[in-house]
Amino acid sequence: MPVSFGVLGPVIARGADGGALALRGPRHRAVLARLVAARRQVVPVDRLVADLWEEPPAGGVGAVRTFVAALRRALEPDRPPRARPLLLVTEGPGYALRPAPGTVDAWRFETALTTGPEQEVATDTAARLADALGLWRGPAYAELGEAAWARAERARLTGLRLHAVEQLAAAHLAAGAPERSAAELDAHVTENPWREEGWRLLALALYRSGRQGDALAVVRRARATLRDSLGIDPGPRLRRLEEDVLRQAPHLDPDHADPTERVWDRARAAYETEVAPGAPSRLESTAGLVRDLAVTGGGGLARAREHRLAAVLAAERLGDPELTARVIGVHDVPAVWTRSDDQRQAAALVAAARRTLDRLPAGRDAARCRLLATVAVESRGVPAPGPGVPSPPPGVAAAREATALARQLGDPALLAFALNGAYMQEFATTGRSSARAWIGSELLELARRHGMVRFEVLARLVLLQSRCAVGDFTGAGSHAASADGLAARWDLPLVRVFTTWYRAARTAGTGTAAQGRAAYREAASTLVGAGMPGVADGLLPLALLGVDVLHHRDPRCTGEEEWGPHAPWAAPLLLA
């Protein structure tokens, strides 16, 4: 067996027979430990001198060379005179330790935390982590005092050990042994009261052991400890667990949880455990979740709108334009209303996208395309420049460039998003239904060929609108039916809002005034809780005004505020 080294406790070296090697004095062990901490890299002699003494002596370099010579004799006692050392080698201006694989306990410990079979079962995970924790014999680099390098390495390894304890507890929980998990965690949180994950796992283990009251008591003890010791409140995971325990959420009990809920809960827990707080990847993941949230229904759409801008602004603060571009561009949610529900937020998103475009490195064409498409979509409803301005509106220019870039890149998802932006910019003037129909047709073919269901729905709604514009209600009705079918199959509840309003418009156009007014009032009910306040506000009065005009009735006029943001459409009808 090769020589092995231990720093997870007092610094030791063991020979081929497993016996401890005589390392002589504390300075010898300090040199050896410093080289272990360097992980096979060369440590210059001057650096060793500075790390061994707070005030290096005049003969520090010579002393280090003496220590190294003694260590070499201890580590390779059978090496012939003047033969080249194999373990503690000289390279350039210093020394490096080159042990055999698997012979340093700290390195083995770190490897065990991250290395396991892809489909490892929970019991095997627990055994692997228990073996790794068994390598510890005491505090890391135990006798090396407060030297800066030792303090930093000790803190790093200690943090990993605490994380491993929590991973082991989680593995016991996954293996169906909550009592064992609770027993190990009780001492853990007592010794490390700032570890919120430890408190959370302990409360969960107690709950799964049938001790709901104790689980709640642990959460409340954690809250009091964190406030008294650190002046902070518990984080979201601990607060969420308390709420789940109080309502006896099914997913807390793996034996009774819905399979989907169980997969979601475990994946979420694994992500929050493995991905460090503050990591840029968290922002990207958040942006992806926000995108999916936006199509789940009214409450999801409203919350997505709030969280989306927060994620974008957080990404900007990190100072990485490529990260910001990804966070902005991932929100390729199909949009069909030609006016934003929140004009201020839309303006803030456009401004962020333009700032990011200015800072984006050259050659990032895909990121640039997404940012331009975002500008085109979010600047919908923005008035065009006044008469005599030769350039097109900024949104139109962004849509054109985004579409050209997407075609050049050959990316169907990018092209679909760019076409969405182009559609949004086709409402500045009348008479553009043929252009919108062309966009809808291309989008439909693209979405069906590449399996982009949400954009296929958008294409159907675009074609519905363009068919209505030329009075082709047979064609419009066919697209509405197709959109409803896709929505039912893929659980897209917001589609019903658009198709219901279309059918109300058809009833208003072909039936009596009473029938039209009733159809519009029914359609207005779909906007309750739909997360579209900018659309809902004033739309019903505008629709009812349309019925009055169509049937030559005296329109009601109770003041401009009744029409909300749709007053620009109502005012001409009232004047006429």
PDB file of C-alpha atoms in Angstrom, residues 118-288:
ATOM      1  CA  GLU A 118     -26.454   8.204 -11.811  1.00  0.00           C
ATOM      2  CA  GLN A 119     -29.401   6.128 -10.532  1.00  0.00           C
ATOM      3  CA  GLU A 120     -28.066   5.606  -7.015  1.00  0.00           C
ATOM      4  CA  VAL A 121     -30.732   4.476  -4.545  1.00  0.00           C
ATOM      5  CA  ALA A 122     -31.166   6.319  -1.259  1.00  0.00           C
ATOM      6  CA  THR A 123     -29.708   3.563   0.924  1.00  0.00           C
ATOM      7  CA  ASP A 124     -26.532   3.498  -1.164  1.00  0.00           C
ATOM      8  CA  THR A 125     -26.306   7.281  -1.013  1.00  0.00           C
ATOM      9  CA  ALA A 126     -26.587   7.118   2.769  1.00  0.00           C
ATOM     10  CA  ALA A 127     -23.855   4.463   2.964  1.00  0.00           C
ATOM     11  CA  ARG A 128     -21.538   6.506   0.730  1.00  0.00           C
ATOM     12  CA  LEU A 129     -22.002   9.659   2.776  1.00  0.00           C
ATOM     13  CA  ALA A 130     -21.650   7.820   6.088  1.00  0.00           C
ATOM     14  CA  ASP A 131     -18.319   6.369   4.916  1.00  0.00           C
ATOM     15  CA  ALA A 132     -17.165   9.833   3.880  1.00  0.00           C
ATOM     16  CA  LEU A 133     -18.064  11.355   7.249  1.00  0.00           C
ATOM     17  CA  GLY A 134     -16.272   8.454   8.954  1.00  0.00           C
ATOM     18  CA  LEU A 135     -12.982   9.809   7.598  1.00  0.00           C
ATOM     19  CA  TRP A 136     -13.116  12.695  10.085  1.00  0.00           C
ATOM     20  CA  ARG A 137     -11.052  12.246  13.280  1.00  0.00           C
ATOM     21  CA  GLY A 138     -11.529  15.770  14.627  1.00  0.00           C
ATOM     22  CA  PRO A 139     -11.318  19.365  13.332  1.00  0.00           C
ATOM     23  CA  ALA A 140      -9.499  19.638  10.015  1.00  0.00           C
ATOM     24  CA  TYR A 141      -5.820  20.601  10.332  1.00  0.00           C
ATOM     25  CA  ALA A 142      -6.404  20.353  14.059  1.00  0.00           C
ATOM     26  CA  GLU A 143      -3.077  21.445  15.532  1.00  0.00           C
ATOM     27  CA  LEU A 144      -2.187  24.173  13.034  1.00  0.00           C
ATOM     28  CA  GLY A 145      -3.645  27.097  14.948  1.00  0.00           C
ATOM     29  CA  GLU A 146      -4.809  30.300  13.297  1.00  0.00           C
ATOM     30  CA  ALA A 147      -2.516  30.580  10.293  1.00  0.00           C
ATOM     31  CA  ALA A 148      -4.521  32.250   7.519  1.00  0.00           C
ATOM     32  CA  TRP A 149      -4.165  29.393   5.048  1.00  0.00           C
ATOM     33  CA  ALA A 150      -5.086  26.772   7.660  1.00  0.00           C
ATOM     34  CA  ARG A 151      -8.058  28.808   8.850  1.00  0.00           C
ATOM     35  CA  ALA A 152      -9.410  29.148   5.308  1.00  0.00           C
ATOM     36  CA  GLU A 153      -8.940  25.464   4.488  1.00  0.00           C
ATOM     37  CA  ARG A 154     -10.420  24.387   7.815  1.00  0.00           C
ATOM     38  CA  ALA A 155     -13.487  26.565   7.256  1.00  0.00           C
ATOM     39  CA  ARG A 156     -13.971  25.229   3.732  1.00  0.00           C
ATOM     40  CA  LEU A 157     -13.772  21.598   4.767  1.00  0.00           C
ATOM     41  CA  THR A 158     -15.948  22.161   7.812  1.00  0.00           C
ATOM     42  CA  GLY A 159     -18.620  23.696   5.598  1.00  0.00           C
ATOM     43  CA  LEU A 160     -18.496  20.628   3.367  1.00  0.00           C
ATOM     44  CA  ARG A 161     -18.782  18.327   6.397  1.00  0.00           C
ATOM     45  CA  LEU A 162     -21.884  20.146   7.657  1.00  0.00           C
ATOM     46  CA  HIS A 163     -23.386  19.918   4.179  1.00  0.00           C
ATOM     47  CA  ALA A 164     -22.594  16.187   4.114  1.00  0.00           C
ATOM     48  CA  VAL A 165     -24.360  15.677   7.448  1.00  0.00           C
ATOM     49  CA  GLU A 166     -27.473  17.276   5.967  1.00  0.00           C
ATOM     50  CA  GLN A 167     -27.167  15.265   2.754  1.00  0.00           C
ATOM     51  CA  LEU A 168     -26.932  12.092   4.830  1.00  0.00           C
ATOM     52  CA  ALA A 169     -30.057  13.059   6.767  1.00  0.00           C
ATOM     53  CA  ALA A 170     -31.876  13.723   3.498  1.00  0.00           C
ATOM     54  CA  ALA A 171     -30.776  10.306   2.206  1.00  0.00           C
ATOM     55  CA  HIS A 172     -32.138   8.622   5.358  1.00  0.00           C
ATOM     56  CA  LEU A 173     -35.435  10.452   4.799  1.00  0.00           C
ATOM     57  CA  ALA A 174     -35.550   9.332   1.172  1.00  0.00           C
ATOM     58  CA  ALA A 175     -34.804   5.769   2.292  1.00  0.00           C
ATOM     59  CA  GLY A 176     -37.768   5.841   4.678  1.00  0.00           C
ATOM     60  CA  ALA A 177     -35.790   6.135   7.930  1.00  0.00           C
ATOM     61  CA  PRO A 178     -36.977   9.454   9.429  1.00  0.00           C
ATOM     62  CA  GLU A 179     -36.247   8.398  13.022  1.00  0.00           C
ATOM     63  CA  ARG A 180     -32.577   7.844  12.197  1.00  0.00           C
ATOM     64  CA  SER A 181     -32.463  11.174  10.393  1.00  0.00           C
ATOM     65  CA  ALA A 182     -33.989  12.991  13.376  1.00  0.00           C
ATOM     66  CA  ALA A 183     -31.529  11.439  15.826  1.00  0.00           C
ATOM     67  CA  GLU A 184     -28.521  12.583  13.791  1.00  0.00           C
ATOM     68  CA  LEU A 185     -29.881  16.073  13.153  1.00  0.00           C
ATOM     69  CA  ASP A 186     -30.745  16.955  16.737  1.00  0.00           C
ATOM     70  CA  ALA A 187     -27.076  17.232  17.728  1.00  0.00           C
ATOM     71  CA  HIS A 188     -26.259  18.869  14.396  1.00  0.00           C
ATOM     72  CA  VAL A 189     -28.574  21.864  14.870  1.00  0.00           C
ATOM     73  CA  THR A 190     -27.595  22.216  18.528  1.00  0.00           C
ATOM     74  CA  GLU A 191     -23.942  22.582  17.557  1.00  0.00           C
ATOM     75  CA  ASN A 192     -24.641  24.604  14.384  1.00  0.00           C
ATOM     76  CA  PRO A 193     -27.788  26.658  15.043  1.00  0.00           C
ATOM     77  CA  TRP A 194     -27.303  28.882  11.987  1.00  0.00           C
ATOM     78  CA  ARG A 195     -27.806  25.938   9.590  1.00  0.00           C
ATOM     79  CA  GLU A 196     -31.363  26.489   8.321  1.00  0.00           C
ATOM     80  CA  GLU A 197     -31.284  23.350   6.194  1.00  0.00           C
ATOM     81  CA  GLY A 198     -30.490  21.316   9.296  1.00  0.00           C
ATOM     82  CA  TRP A 199     -33.520  22.748  11.108  1.00  0.00           C
ATOM     83  CA  ARG A 200     -35.727  22.119   8.068  1.00  0.00           C
ATOM     84  CA  LEU A 201     -34.659  18.509   7.699  1.00  0.00           C
ATOM     85  CA  LEU A 202     -35.066  17.880  11.436  1.00  0.00           C
ATOM     86  CA  ALA A 203     -38.622  19.251  11.385  1.00  0.00           C
ATOM     87  CA  LEU A 204     -39.440  17.156   8.313  1.00  0.00           C
ATOM     88  CA  ALA A 205     -37.967  14.025   9.902  1.00  0.00           C
ATOM     89  CA  LEU A 206     -40.045  14.566  13.041  1.00  0.00           C
ATOM     90  CA  TYR A 207     -43.198  15.098  10.974  1.00  0.00           C
ATOM     91  CA  ARG A 208     -42.603  11.874   9.056  1.00  0.00           C
ATOM     92  CA  SER A 209     -42.041  10.104  12.368  1.00  0.00           C
ATOM     93  CA  GLY A 210     -45.581  11.042  13.380  1.00  0.00           C
ATOM     94  CA  ARG A 211     -44.505  13.912  15.631  1.00  0.00           C
ATOM     95  CA  GLN A 212     -46.268  16.902  14.090  1.00  0.00           C
ATOM     96  CA  GLY A 213     -46.184  18.942  17.296  1.00  0.00           C
ATOM     97  CA  ASP A 214     -42.448  18.411  17.716  1.00  0.00           C
ATOM     98  CA  ALA A 215     -41.914  19.369  14.079  1.00  0.00           C
ATOM     99  CA  LEU A 216     -43.683  22.693  14.618  1.00  0.00           C
ATOM    100  CA  ALA A 217     -41.762  23.259  17.844  1.00  0.00           C
ATOM    101  CA  VAL A 218     -38.468  22.784  15.978  1.00  0.00           C
ATOM    102  CA  VAL A 219     -39.422  25.338  13.322  1.00  0.00           C
ATOM    103  CA  ARG A 220     -40.365  27.857  15.990  1.00  0.00           C
ATOM    104  CA  ARG A 221     -37.182  27.169  17.932  1.00  0.00           C
ATOM    105  CA  ALA A 222     -35.238  27.753  14.733  1.00  0.00           C
ATOM    106  CA  ARG A 223     -36.994  31.084  14.220  1.00  0.00           C
ATOM    107  CA  ALA A 224     -36.211  32.218  17.760  1.00  0.00           C
ATOM    108  CA  THR A 225     -32.586  31.081  17.482  1.00  0.00           C
ATOM    109  CA  LEU A 226     -32.005  32.840  14.175  1.00  0.00           C
ATOM    110  CA  ARG A 227     -33.557  36.056  15.428  1.00  0.00           C
ATOM    111  CA  ASP A 228     -31.707  36.047  18.752  1.00  0.00           C
ATOM    112  CA  SER A 229     -28.329  35.002  17.354  1.00  0.00           C
ATOM    113  CA  LEU A 230     -28.238  36.604  13.915  1.00  0.00           C
ATOM    114  CA  GLY A 231     -31.139  39.042  13.857  1.00  0.00           C
ATOM    115  CA  ILE A 232     -32.694  37.412  10.789  1.00  0.00           C
ATOM    116  CA  ASP A 233     -35.930  35.618   9.957  1.00  0.00           C
ATOM    117  CA  PRO A 234     -36.043  32.065   8.580  1.00  0.00           C
ATOM    118  CA  GLY A 235     -35.641  31.686   4.823  1.00  0.00           C
ATOM    119  CA  PRO A 236     -38.406  30.689   2.397  1.00  0.00           C
ATOM    120  CA  ARG A 237     -37.829  26.915   2.578  1.00  0.00           C
ATOM    121  CA  LEU A 238     -38.198  26.820   6.355  1.00  0.00           C
ATOM    122  CA  ARG A 239     -41.234  29.113   6.280  1.00  0.00           C
ATOM    123  CA  ARG A 240     -42.834  27.021   3.560  1.00  0.00           C
ATOM    124  CA  LEU A 241     -42.286  23.847   5.578  1.00  0.00           C
ATOM    125  CA  GLU A 242     -44.039  25.390   8.588  1.00  0.00           C
ATOM    126  CA  GLU A 243     -47.043  26.223   6.402  1.00  0.00           C
ATOM    127  CA  ASP A 244     -47.045  22.709   4.920  1.00  0.00           C
ATOM    128  CA  VAL A 245     -46.885  21.070   8.369  1.00  0.00           C
ATOM    129  CA  LEU A 246     -49.773  23.206   9.633  1.00  0.00           C
ATOM    130  CA  ARG A 247     -51.985  22.152   6.717  1.00  0.00           C
ATOM    131  CA  GLN A 248     -50.618  18.578   6.660  1.00  0.00           C
ATOM    132  CA  ALA A 249     -49.642  18.928   3.005  1.00  0.00           C
ATOM    133  CA  PRO A 250     -49.786  15.528   1.249  1.00  0.00           C
ATOM    134  CA  HIS A 251     -46.351  15.882  -0.333  1.00  0.00           C
ATOM    135  CA  LEU A 252     -44.698  15.839   3.113  1.00  0.00           C
ATOM    136  CA  ASP A 253     -45.554  12.152   3.389  1.00  0.00           C
ATOM    137  CA  PRO A 254     -43.866  10.289   0.525  1.00  0.00           C
ATOM    138  CA  ASP A 255     -46.123   7.262   1.031  1.00  0.00           C
ATOM    139  CA  HIS A 256     -49.273   9.260   0.275  1.00  0.00           C
ATOM    140  CA  ALA A 257     -48.065  12.081  -1.940  1.00  0.00           C
ATOM    141  CA  ASP A 258     -49.170  12.425  -5.530  1.00  0.00           C
ATOM    142  CA  PRO A 259     -46.335  11.053  -7.774  1.00  0.00           C
ATOM    143  CA  THR A 260     -46.020  14.313  -9.663  1.00  0.00           C
ATOM    144  CA  GLU A 261     -45.932  16.286  -6.440  1.00  0.00           C
ATOM    145  CA  ARG A 262     -43.308  13.917  -5.038  1.00  0.00           C
ATOM    146  CA  VAL A 263     -41.043  14.317  -8.073  1.00  0.00           C
ATOM    147  CA  TRP A 264     -41.462  18.114  -7.949  1.00  0.00           C
ATOM    148  CA  ASP A 265     -40.726  18.283  -4.221  1.00  0.00           C
ATOM    149  CA  ARG A 266     -37.600  16.138  -4.448  1.00  0.00           C
ATOM    150  CA  ALA A 267     -36.271  17.962  -7.498  1.00  0.00           C
ATOM    151  CA  ARG A 268     -36.877  21.327  -5.827  1.00  0.00           C
ATOM    152  CA  ALA A 269     -35.167  20.186  -2.635  1.00  0.00           C
ATOM    153  CA  ALA A 270     -32.195  18.808  -4.561  1.00  0.00           C
ATOM    154  CA  TYR A 271     -31.842  22.029  -6.545  1.00  0.00           C
ATOM    155  CA  GLU A 272     -32.000  24.251  -3.481  1.00  0.00           C
ATOM    156  CA  THR A 273     -29.484  22.035  -1.711  1.00  0.00           C
ATOM    157  CA  GLU A 274     -26.967  21.707  -4.526  1.00  0.00           C
ATOM    158  CA  VAL A 275     -27.130  25.132  -6.211  1.00  0.00           C
ATOM    159  CA  ALA A 276     -25.602  27.789  -4.011  1.00  0.00           C
ATOM    160  CA  PRO A 277     -27.728  30.794  -3.057  1.00  0.00           C
ATOM    161  CA  GLY A 278     -26.777  33.745  -5.225  1.00  0.00           C
ATOM    162  CA  ALA A 279     -25.554  31.553  -8.093  1.00  0.00           C
ATOM    163  CA  PRO A 280     -26.303  33.127 -11.501  1.00  0.00           C
ATOM    164  CA  SER A 281     -27.848  29.849 -12.635  1.00  0.00           C
ATOM    165  CA  ARG A 282     -30.629  30.411 -10.080  1.00  0.00           C
ATOM    166  CA  LEU A 283     -31.726  33.500 -11.976  1.00  0.00           C
ATOM    167  CA  GLU A 284     -31.873  31.591 -15.249  1.00  0.00           C
ATOM    168  CA  SER A 285     -33.884  28.805 -13.622  1.00  0.00           C
ATOM    169  CA  THR A 286     -36.191  31.368 -12.049  1.00  0.00           C
ATOM    170  CA  ALA A 287     -36.755  33.054 -15.404  1.00  0.00           C
ATOM    171  CA  GLY A 288     -37.652  29.685 -16.938  1.00  0.00           C
TER     172      GLY A 288
END
